[in-house]
């Protein structure tokens, strides 16, 4: 006597759960980008804003890369004005070569260094890449100002910036000339732009991940 077989409820339930898992928003197989956008907005509302810890590590990365790039430039002998100790008279006599060549090389190095620093901060913070880049720039500016003030207050023996002998655009420190002011503004603008671009690129990496697997 033949018996009719009833469908296995356990197997059907398991199959339904598997299908639901494959199609749910966790895997992104059938989810829309609108869903991803809503999720990112919720995460940004909770974890967005400037992250000073990320900015600090971005600044450290910028300084580390700057040291490596300056060493490479110095070894190649591209910018002799960054490596030789020149007095004010020599700088004036060689302004056409040392000033332009060394200044351009230093600006390129600083741009790349702060680009990397902003990128590190943007990747670490995940959100608000522009703000993270600006924060990296602000940290660098504050460190320079604090060290300069310490040097003035406690004397030249505590002038860390001078003792480090960091490469700089060859302008006499004791003269606030128009060229010196222009050089300072150029450094500030170049580093700020580099940090902002780097922060934007660091954030964009996470946005690509957030969109991965979602249909239009």
PDB file of C-alpha atoms in Angstrom:
ATOM      1  CA  UNK A   1       0.000   0.000   0.000  1.00  0.00           C
ATOM      2  CA  UNK A   2       1.546   3.227  -1.152  1.00  0.00           C
ATOM      3  CA  UNK A   3       1.784   6.020   1.292  1.00  0.00           C
ATOM      4  CA  UNK A   4       1.717   9.657   0.275  1.00  0.00           C
ATOM      5  CA  UNK A   5       4.768  11.576   1.330  1.00  0.00           C
ATOM      6  CA  UNK A   6       4.183  14.971   2.904  1.00  0.00           C
ATOM      7  CA  UNK A   7       6.620  17.803   2.292  1.00  0.00           C
ATOM      8  CA  UNK A   8       9.289  18.203   4.916  1.00  0.00           C
ATOM      9  CA  UNK A   9       8.485  21.425   6.811  1.00  0.00           C
ATOM     10  CA  UNK A  10      11.993  21.580   8.224  1.00  0.00           C
ATOM     11  CA  UNK A  11      13.603  21.452   4.804  1.00  0.00           C
ATOM     12  CA  UNK A  12      11.234  24.078   3.415  1.00  0.00           C
ATOM     13  CA  UNK A  13      11.937  26.406   6.306  1.00  0.00           C
ATOM     14  CA  UNK A  14      15.676  25.963   5.879  1.00  0.00           C
ATOM     15  CA  UNK A  15      15.437  26.669   2.160  1.00  0.00           C
ATOM     16  CA  UNK A  16      13.383  29.793   2.818  1.00  0.00           C
ATOM     17  CA  UNK A  17      15.901  31.040   5.349  1.00  0.00           C
ATOM     18  CA  UNK A  18      18.766  30.421   2.928  1.00  0.00           C
ATOM     19  CA  UNK A  19      16.963  32.312   0.185  1.00  0.00           C
ATOM     20  CA  UNK A  20      16.178  35.179   2.525  1.00  0.00           C
ATOM     21  CA  UNK A  21      19.815  35.348   3.663  1.00  0.00           C
ATOM     22  CA  UNK A  22      21.063  35.450   0.086  1.00  0.00           C
ATOM     23  CA  UNK A  23      18.662  38.252  -0.752  1.00  0.00           C
ATOM     24  CA  UNK A  24      18.830  40.341   2.396  1.00  0.00           C
ATOM     25  CA  UNK A  25      20.637  43.610   2.860  1.00  0.00           C
ATOM     26  CA  UNK A  26      23.514  41.999   4.740  1.00  0.00           C
ATOM     27  CA  UNK A  27      24.830  40.376   1.578  1.00  0.00           C
ATOM     28  CA  UNK A  28      23.745  43.247  -0.646  1.00  0.00           C
ATOM     29  CA  UNK A  29      22.549  40.888  -3.382  1.00  0.00           C
ATOM     30  CA  UNK A  30      19.146  42.518  -3.762  1.00  0.00           C
ATOM     31  CA  UNK A  31      19.594  45.646  -1.677  1.00  0.00           C
ATOM     32  CA  UNK A  32      19.529  49.067  -3.266  1.00  0.00           C
ATOM     33  CA  UNK A  33      21.998  51.899  -2.954  1.00  0.00           C
ATOM     34  CA  UNK A  34      19.316  53.847  -1.171  1.00  0.00           C
ATOM     35  CA  UNK A  35      19.546  51.328   1.646  1.00  0.00           C
ATOM     36  CA  UNK A  36      23.317  51.746   1.755  1.00  0.00           C
ATOM     37  CA  UNK A  37      22.952  55.531   1.768  1.00  0.00           C
ATOM     38  CA  UNK A  38      20.555  55.400   4.704  1.00  0.00           C
ATOM     39  CA  UNK A  39      22.918  53.138   6.631  1.00  0.00           C
ATOM     40  CA  UNK A  40      25.884  55.433   5.978  1.00  0.00           C
ATOM     41  CA  UNK A  41      23.862  58.460   7.088  1.00  0.00           C
ATOM     42  CA  UNK A  42      22.984  56.740  10.353  1.00  0.00           C
ATOM     43  CA  UNK A  43      26.606  55.784  10.949  1.00  0.00           C
ATOM     44  CA  UNK A  44      27.789  59.294  10.103  1.00  0.00           C
ATOM     45  CA  UNK A  45      25.321  60.827  12.546  1.00  0.00           C
ATOM     46  CA  UNK A  46      26.837  58.733  15.318  1.00  0.00           C
ATOM     47  CA  UNK A  47      30.514  58.549  14.389  1.00  0.00           C
ATOM     48  CA  UNK A  48      31.053  61.633  12.210  1.00  0.00           C
ATOM     49  CA  UNK A  49      32.991  64.775  13.046  1.00  0.00           C
ATOM     50  CA  UNK A  50      36.650  65.568  13.531  1.00  0.00           C
ATOM     51  CA  UNK A  51      38.701  62.783  15.114  1.00  0.00           C
ATOM     52  CA  UNK A  52      41.745  64.392  16.685  1.00  0.00           C
ATOM     53  CA  UNK A  53      43.389  61.057  17.342  1.00  0.00           C
ATOM     54  CA  UNK A  54      43.271  60.248  13.640  1.00  0.00           C
ATOM     55  CA  UNK A  55      44.501  63.760  12.869  1.00  0.00           C
ATOM     56  CA  UNK A  56      47.482  63.319  15.184  1.00  0.00           C
ATOM     57  CA  UNK A  57      48.513  60.053  13.569  1.00  0.00           C
ATOM     58  CA  UNK A  58      47.991  61.634  10.174  1.00  0.00           C
ATOM     59  CA  UNK A  59      50.360  64.424  11.173  1.00  0.00           C
ATOM     60  CA  UNK A  60      52.940  61.867  12.330  1.00  0.00           C
ATOM     61  CA  UNK A  61      52.637  60.102   8.974  1.00  0.00           C
ATOM     62  CA  UNK A  62      53.082  63.403   7.151  1.00  0.00           C
ATOM     63  CA  UNK A  63      56.270  64.167   9.066  1.00  0.00           C
ATOM     64  CA  UNK A  64      57.667  60.693   8.520  1.00  0.00           C
ATOM     65  CA  UNK A  65      57.085  60.848   4.778  1.00  0.00           C
ATOM     66  CA  UNK A  66      58.492  64.386   4.643  1.00  0.00           C
ATOM     67  CA  UNK A  67      61.733  63.196   6.226  1.00  0.00           C
ATOM     68  CA  UNK A  68      62.043  60.347   3.713  1.00  0.00           C
ATOM     69  CA  UNK A  69      61.255  62.538   0.716  1.00  0.00           C
ATOM     70  CA  UNK A  70      63.613  65.289   1.836  1.00  0.00           C
ATOM     71  CA  UNK A  71      66.365  62.718   2.316  1.00  0.00           C
ATOM     72  CA  UNK A  72      65.753  61.433  -1.209  1.00  0.00           C
ATOM     73  CA  UNK A  73      65.774  64.949  -2.651  1.00  0.00           C
ATOM     74  CA  UNK A  74      68.926  65.821  -0.753  1.00  0.00           C
ATOM     75  CA  UNK A  75      70.687  62.642  -1.851  1.00  0.00           C
ATOM     76  CA  UNK A  76      69.807  63.354  -5.458  1.00  0.00           C
ATOM     77  CA  UNK A  77      71.152  66.875  -5.117  1.00  0.00           C
ATOM     78  CA  UNK A  78      68.042  68.378  -6.650  1.00  0.00           C
ATOM     79  CA  UNK A  79      67.704  71.257  -4.184  1.00  0.00           C
ATOM     80  CA  UNK A  80      71.078  72.337  -2.771  1.00  0.00           C
ATOM     81  CA  UNK A  81      69.389  75.165  -0.945  1.00  0.00           C
ATOM     82  CA  UNK A  82      67.677  72.635   1.302  1.00  0.00           C
ATOM     83  CA  UNK A  83      70.877  70.929   2.379  1.00  0.00           C
ATOM     84  CA  UNK A  84      73.595  73.559   2.498  1.00  0.00           C
ATOM     85  CA  UNK A  85      74.057  76.121   5.268  1.00  0.00           C
ATOM     86  CA  UNK A  86      73.923  79.460   3.480  1.00  0.00           C
ATOM     87  CA  UNK A  87      74.082  82.871   5.085  1.00  0.00           C
ATOM     88  CA  UNK A  88      71.841  85.753   4.059  1.00  0.00           C
ATOM     89  CA  UNK A  89      74.355  87.134   1.572  1.00  0.00           C
ATOM     90  CA  UNK A  90      74.759  83.821  -0.228  1.00  0.00           C
ATOM     91  CA  UNK A  91      71.016  83.351  -0.354  1.00  0.00           C
ATOM     92  CA  UNK A  92      70.636  86.776  -1.938  1.00  0.00           C
ATOM     93  CA  UNK A  93      73.355  86.063  -4.501  1.00  0.00           C
ATOM     94  CA  UNK A  94      71.820  82.691  -5.425  1.00  0.00           C
ATOM     95  CA  UNK A  95      68.171  83.677  -5.144  1.00  0.00           C
ATOM     96  CA  UNK A  96      67.555  82.842  -8.781  1.00  0.00           C
ATOM     97  CA  UNK A  97      68.660  79.228  -8.380  1.00  0.00           C
ATOM     98  CA  UNK A  98      68.471  78.226  -4.731  1.00  0.00           C
ATOM     99  CA  UNK A  99      65.285  80.134  -3.965  1.00  0.00           C
ATOM    100  CA  UNK A 100      63.259  78.877  -6.914  1.00  0.00           C
ATOM    101  CA  UNK A 101      64.635  75.337  -7.153  1.00  0.00           C
ATOM    102  CA  UNK A 102      64.762  74.658  -3.440  1.00  0.00           C
ATOM    103  CA  UNK A 103      61.419  76.329  -2.804  1.00  0.00           C
ATOM    104  CA  UNK A 104      59.597  74.322  -5.467  1.00  0.00           C
ATOM    105  CA  UNK A 105      61.161  71.064  -4.282  1.00  0.00           C
ATOM    106  CA  UNK A 106      60.176  71.774  -0.694  1.00  0.00           C
ATOM    107  CA  UNK A 107      56.613  72.694  -1.642  1.00  0.00           C
ATOM    108  CA  UNK A 108      56.240  69.454  -3.602  1.00  0.00           C
ATOM    109  CA  UNK A 109      57.585  67.452  -0.663  1.00  0.00           C
ATOM    110  CA  UNK A 110      55.246  69.164   1.790  1.00  0.00           C
ATOM    111  CA  UNK A 111      52.250  68.667  -0.505  1.00  0.00           C
ATOM    112  CA  UNK A 112      52.909  64.936  -0.843  1.00  0.00           C
ATOM    113  CA  UNK A 113      53.600  64.588   2.879  1.00  0.00           C
ATOM    114  CA  UNK A 114      50.364  66.258   3.939  1.00  0.00           C
ATOM    115  CA  UNK A 115      48.488  64.413   1.198  1.00  0.00           C
ATOM    116  CA  UNK A 116      49.577  61.172   2.853  1.00  0.00           C
ATOM    117  CA  UNK A 117      48.815  62.548   6.312  1.00  0.00           C
ATOM    118  CA  UNK A 118      45.313  63.577   5.315  1.00  0.00           C
ATOM    119  CA  UNK A 119      44.764  60.203   3.663  1.00  0.00           C
ATOM    120  CA  UNK A 120      45.756  58.365   6.837  1.00  0.00           C
ATOM    121  CA  UNK A 121      43.407  60.496   8.929  1.00  0.00           C
ATOM    122  CA  UNK A 122      40.561  60.079   6.430  1.00  0.00           C
ATOM    123  CA  UNK A 123      40.992  56.304   6.351  1.00  0.00           C
ATOM    124  CA  UNK A 124      41.125  56.076  10.140  1.00  0.00           C
ATOM    125  CA  UNK A 125      38.130  58.332  10.773  1.00  0.00           C
ATOM    126  CA  UNK A 126      36.039  56.986   7.850  1.00  0.00           C
ATOM    127  CA  UNK A 127      33.808  60.063   7.699  1.00  0.00           C
ATOM    128  CA  UNK A 128      34.315  63.790   7.013  1.00  0.00           C
ATOM    129  CA  UNK A 129      37.536  63.468   5.058  1.00  0.00           C
ATOM    130  CA  UNK A 130      37.828  67.204   4.448  1.00  0.00           C
ATOM    131  CA  UNK A 131      37.542  67.922   8.163  1.00  0.00           C
ATOM    132  CA  UNK A 132      40.118  65.261   8.991  1.00  0.00           C
ATOM    133  CA  UNK A 133      42.534  66.807   6.508  1.00  0.00           C
ATOM    134  CA  UNK A 134      42.043  70.259   8.003  1.00  0.00           C
ATOM    135  CA  UNK A 135      42.579  68.773  11.467  1.00  0.00           C
ATOM    136  CA  UNK A 136      45.907  67.281  10.348  1.00  0.00           C
ATOM    137  CA  UNK A 137      46.961  70.708   9.086  1.00  0.00           C
ATOM    138  CA  UNK A 138      45.846  72.386  12.326  1.00  0.00           C
ATOM    139  CA  UNK A 139      47.790  69.876  14.435  1.00  0.00           C
ATOM    140  CA  UNK A 140      50.929  70.550  12.409  1.00  0.00           C
ATOM    141  CA  UNK A 141      50.456  74.299  12.721  1.00  0.00           C
ATOM    142  CA  UNK A 142      49.868  74.114  16.478  1.00  0.00           C
ATOM    143  CA  UNK A 143      52.966  71.986  17.020  1.00  0.00           C
ATOM    144  CA  UNK A 144      55.133  74.477  15.127  1.00  0.00           C
ATOM    145  CA  UNK A 145      53.665  77.425  17.045  1.00  0.00           C
ATOM    146  CA  UNK A 146      54.107  75.737  20.437  1.00  0.00           C
ATOM    147  CA  UNK A 147      57.712  74.762  19.697  1.00  0.00           C
ATOM    148  CA  UNK A 148      58.474  78.266  18.458  1.00  0.00           C
ATOM    149  CA  UNK A 149      57.003  79.810  21.623  1.00  0.00           C
ATOM    150  CA  UNK A 150      59.029  77.447  23.806  1.00  0.00           C
ATOM    151  CA  UNK A 151      62.162  78.489  21.952  1.00  0.00           C
ATOM    152  CA  UNK A 152      61.408  82.168  22.539  1.00  0.00           C
ATOM    153  CA  UNK A 153      60.499  81.748  26.206  1.00  0.00           C
ATOM    154  CA  UNK A 154      63.276  79.389  27.294  1.00  0.00           C
ATOM    155  CA  UNK A 155      66.029  80.490  24.946  1.00  0.00           C
ATOM    156  CA  UNK A 156      67.768  79.210  21.850  1.00  0.00           C
ATOM    157  CA  UNK A 157      68.930  76.018  23.578  1.00  0.00           C
ATOM    158  CA  UNK A 158      65.260  74.982  23.723  1.00  0.00           C
ATOM    159  CA  UNK A 159      64.516  76.004  20.153  1.00  0.00           C
ATOM    160  CA  UNK A 160      63.599  72.553  18.909  1.00  0.00           C
ATOM    161  CA  UNK A 161      62.844  73.749  15.394  1.00  0.00           C
ATOM    162  CA  UNK A 162      66.320  75.243  15.046  1.00  0.00           C
ATOM    163  CA  UNK A 163      68.060  72.214  16.558  1.00  0.00           C
ATOM    164  CA  UNK A 164      66.252  69.831  14.240  1.00  0.00           C
ATOM    165  CA  UNK A 165      67.649  71.827  11.311  1.00  0.00           C
ATOM    166  CA  UNK A 166      64.655  70.951   9.192  1.00  0.00           C
ATOM    167  CA  UNK A 167      64.861  71.872   5.510  1.00  0.00           C
ATOM    168  CA  UNK A 168      63.090  75.104   4.666  1.00  0.00           C
ATOM    169  CA  UNK A 169      62.731  77.626   1.910  1.00  0.00           C
ATOM    170  CA  UNK A 170      66.021  79.559   2.076  1.00  0.00           C
ATOM    171  CA  UNK A 171      64.835  82.902   3.473  1.00  0.00           C
ATOM    172  CA  UNK A 172      66.776  84.701   6.200  1.00  0.00           C
ATOM    173  CA  UNK A 173      64.938  84.087   9.482  1.00  0.00           C
ATOM    174  CA  UNK A 174      65.759  87.536  10.793  1.00  0.00           C
ATOM    175  CA  UNK A 175      64.200  89.394   7.898  1.00  0.00           C
ATOM    176  CA  UNK A 176      60.446  89.608   7.356  1.00  0.00           C
ATOM    177  CA  UNK A 177      60.714  90.352   3.660  1.00  0.00           C
ATOM    178  CA  UNK A 178      57.963  90.177   1.100  1.00  0.00           C
ATOM    179  CA  UNK A 179      59.565  87.020  -0.301  1.00  0.00           C
ATOM    180  CA  UNK A 180      59.545  85.456   3.153  1.00  0.00           C
ATOM    181  CA  UNK A 181      55.884  86.262   3.675  1.00  0.00           C
ATOM    182  CA  UNK A 182      54.988  84.871   0.256  1.00  0.00           C
ATOM    183  CA  UNK A 183      56.975  81.711   1.002  1.00  0.00           C
ATOM    184  CA  UNK A 184      55.183  81.265   4.326  1.00  0.00           C
ATOM    185  CA  UNK A 185      51.770  81.715   2.730  1.00  0.00           C
ATOM    186  CA  UNK A 186      52.718  79.270  -0.031  1.00  0.00           C
ATOM    187  CA  UNK A 187      53.716  76.622   2.513  1.00  0.00           C
ATOM    188  CA  UNK A 188      50.496  77.082   4.484  1.00  0.00           C
ATOM    189  CA  UNK A 189      48.304  76.892   1.378  1.00  0.00           C
ATOM    190  CA  UNK A 190      50.123  73.913  -0.164  1.00  0.00           C
ATOM    191  CA  UNK A 191      50.030  71.857   3.027  1.00  0.00           C
ATOM    192  CA  UNK A 192      46.368  72.703   3.642  1.00  0.00           C
ATOM    193  CA  UNK A 193      45.353  71.719   0.107  1.00  0.00           C
ATOM    194  CA  UNK A 194      47.385  68.516   0.301  1.00  0.00           C
ATOM    195  CA  UNK A 195      45.817  67.533   3.623  1.00  0.00           C
ATOM    196  CA  UNK A 196      42.274  68.214   2.376  1.00  0.00           C
ATOM    197  CA  UNK A 197      42.801  66.229  -0.830  1.00  0.00           C
ATOM    198  CA  UNK A 198      44.313  63.356   1.146  1.00  0.00           C
ATOM    199  CA  UNK A 199      41.447  63.329   3.626  1.00  0.00           C
ATOM    200  CA  UNK A 200      38.930  63.252   0.782  1.00  0.00           C
ATOM    201  CA  UNK A 201      40.705  60.300  -0.840  1.00  0.00           C
ATOM    202  CA  UNK A 202      40.833  58.449   2.471  1.00  0.00           C
ATOM    203  CA  UNK A 203      37.099  58.885   3.008  1.00  0.00           C
ATOM    204  CA  UNK A 204      36.323  57.878  -0.581  1.00  0.00           C
ATOM    205  CA  UNK A 205      37.839  54.433   0.068  1.00  0.00           C
ATOM    206  CA  UNK A 206      35.147  53.739   2.656  1.00  0.00           C
ATOM    207  CA  UNK A 207      32.376  55.053   0.410  1.00  0.00           C
ATOM    208  CA  UNK A 208      33.429  52.525  -2.242  1.00  0.00           C
ATOM    209  CA  UNK A 209      33.130  49.749   0.328  1.00  0.00           C
ATOM    210  CA  UNK A 210      29.710  51.015   1.434  1.00  0.00           C
ATOM    211  CA  UNK A 211      28.445  50.866  -2.176  1.00  0.00           C
ATOM    212  CA  UNK A 212      29.940  47.462  -2.966  1.00  0.00           C
ATOM    213  CA  UNK A 213      27.349  44.779  -3.710  1.00  0.00           C
ATOM    214  CA  UNK A 214      24.389  47.151  -3.867  1.00  0.00           C
ATOM    215  CA  UNK A 215      22.336  47.503  -7.012  1.00  0.00           C
ATOM    216  CA  UNK A 216      21.380  50.858  -8.469  1.00  0.00           C
TER     217      UNK A 216
END
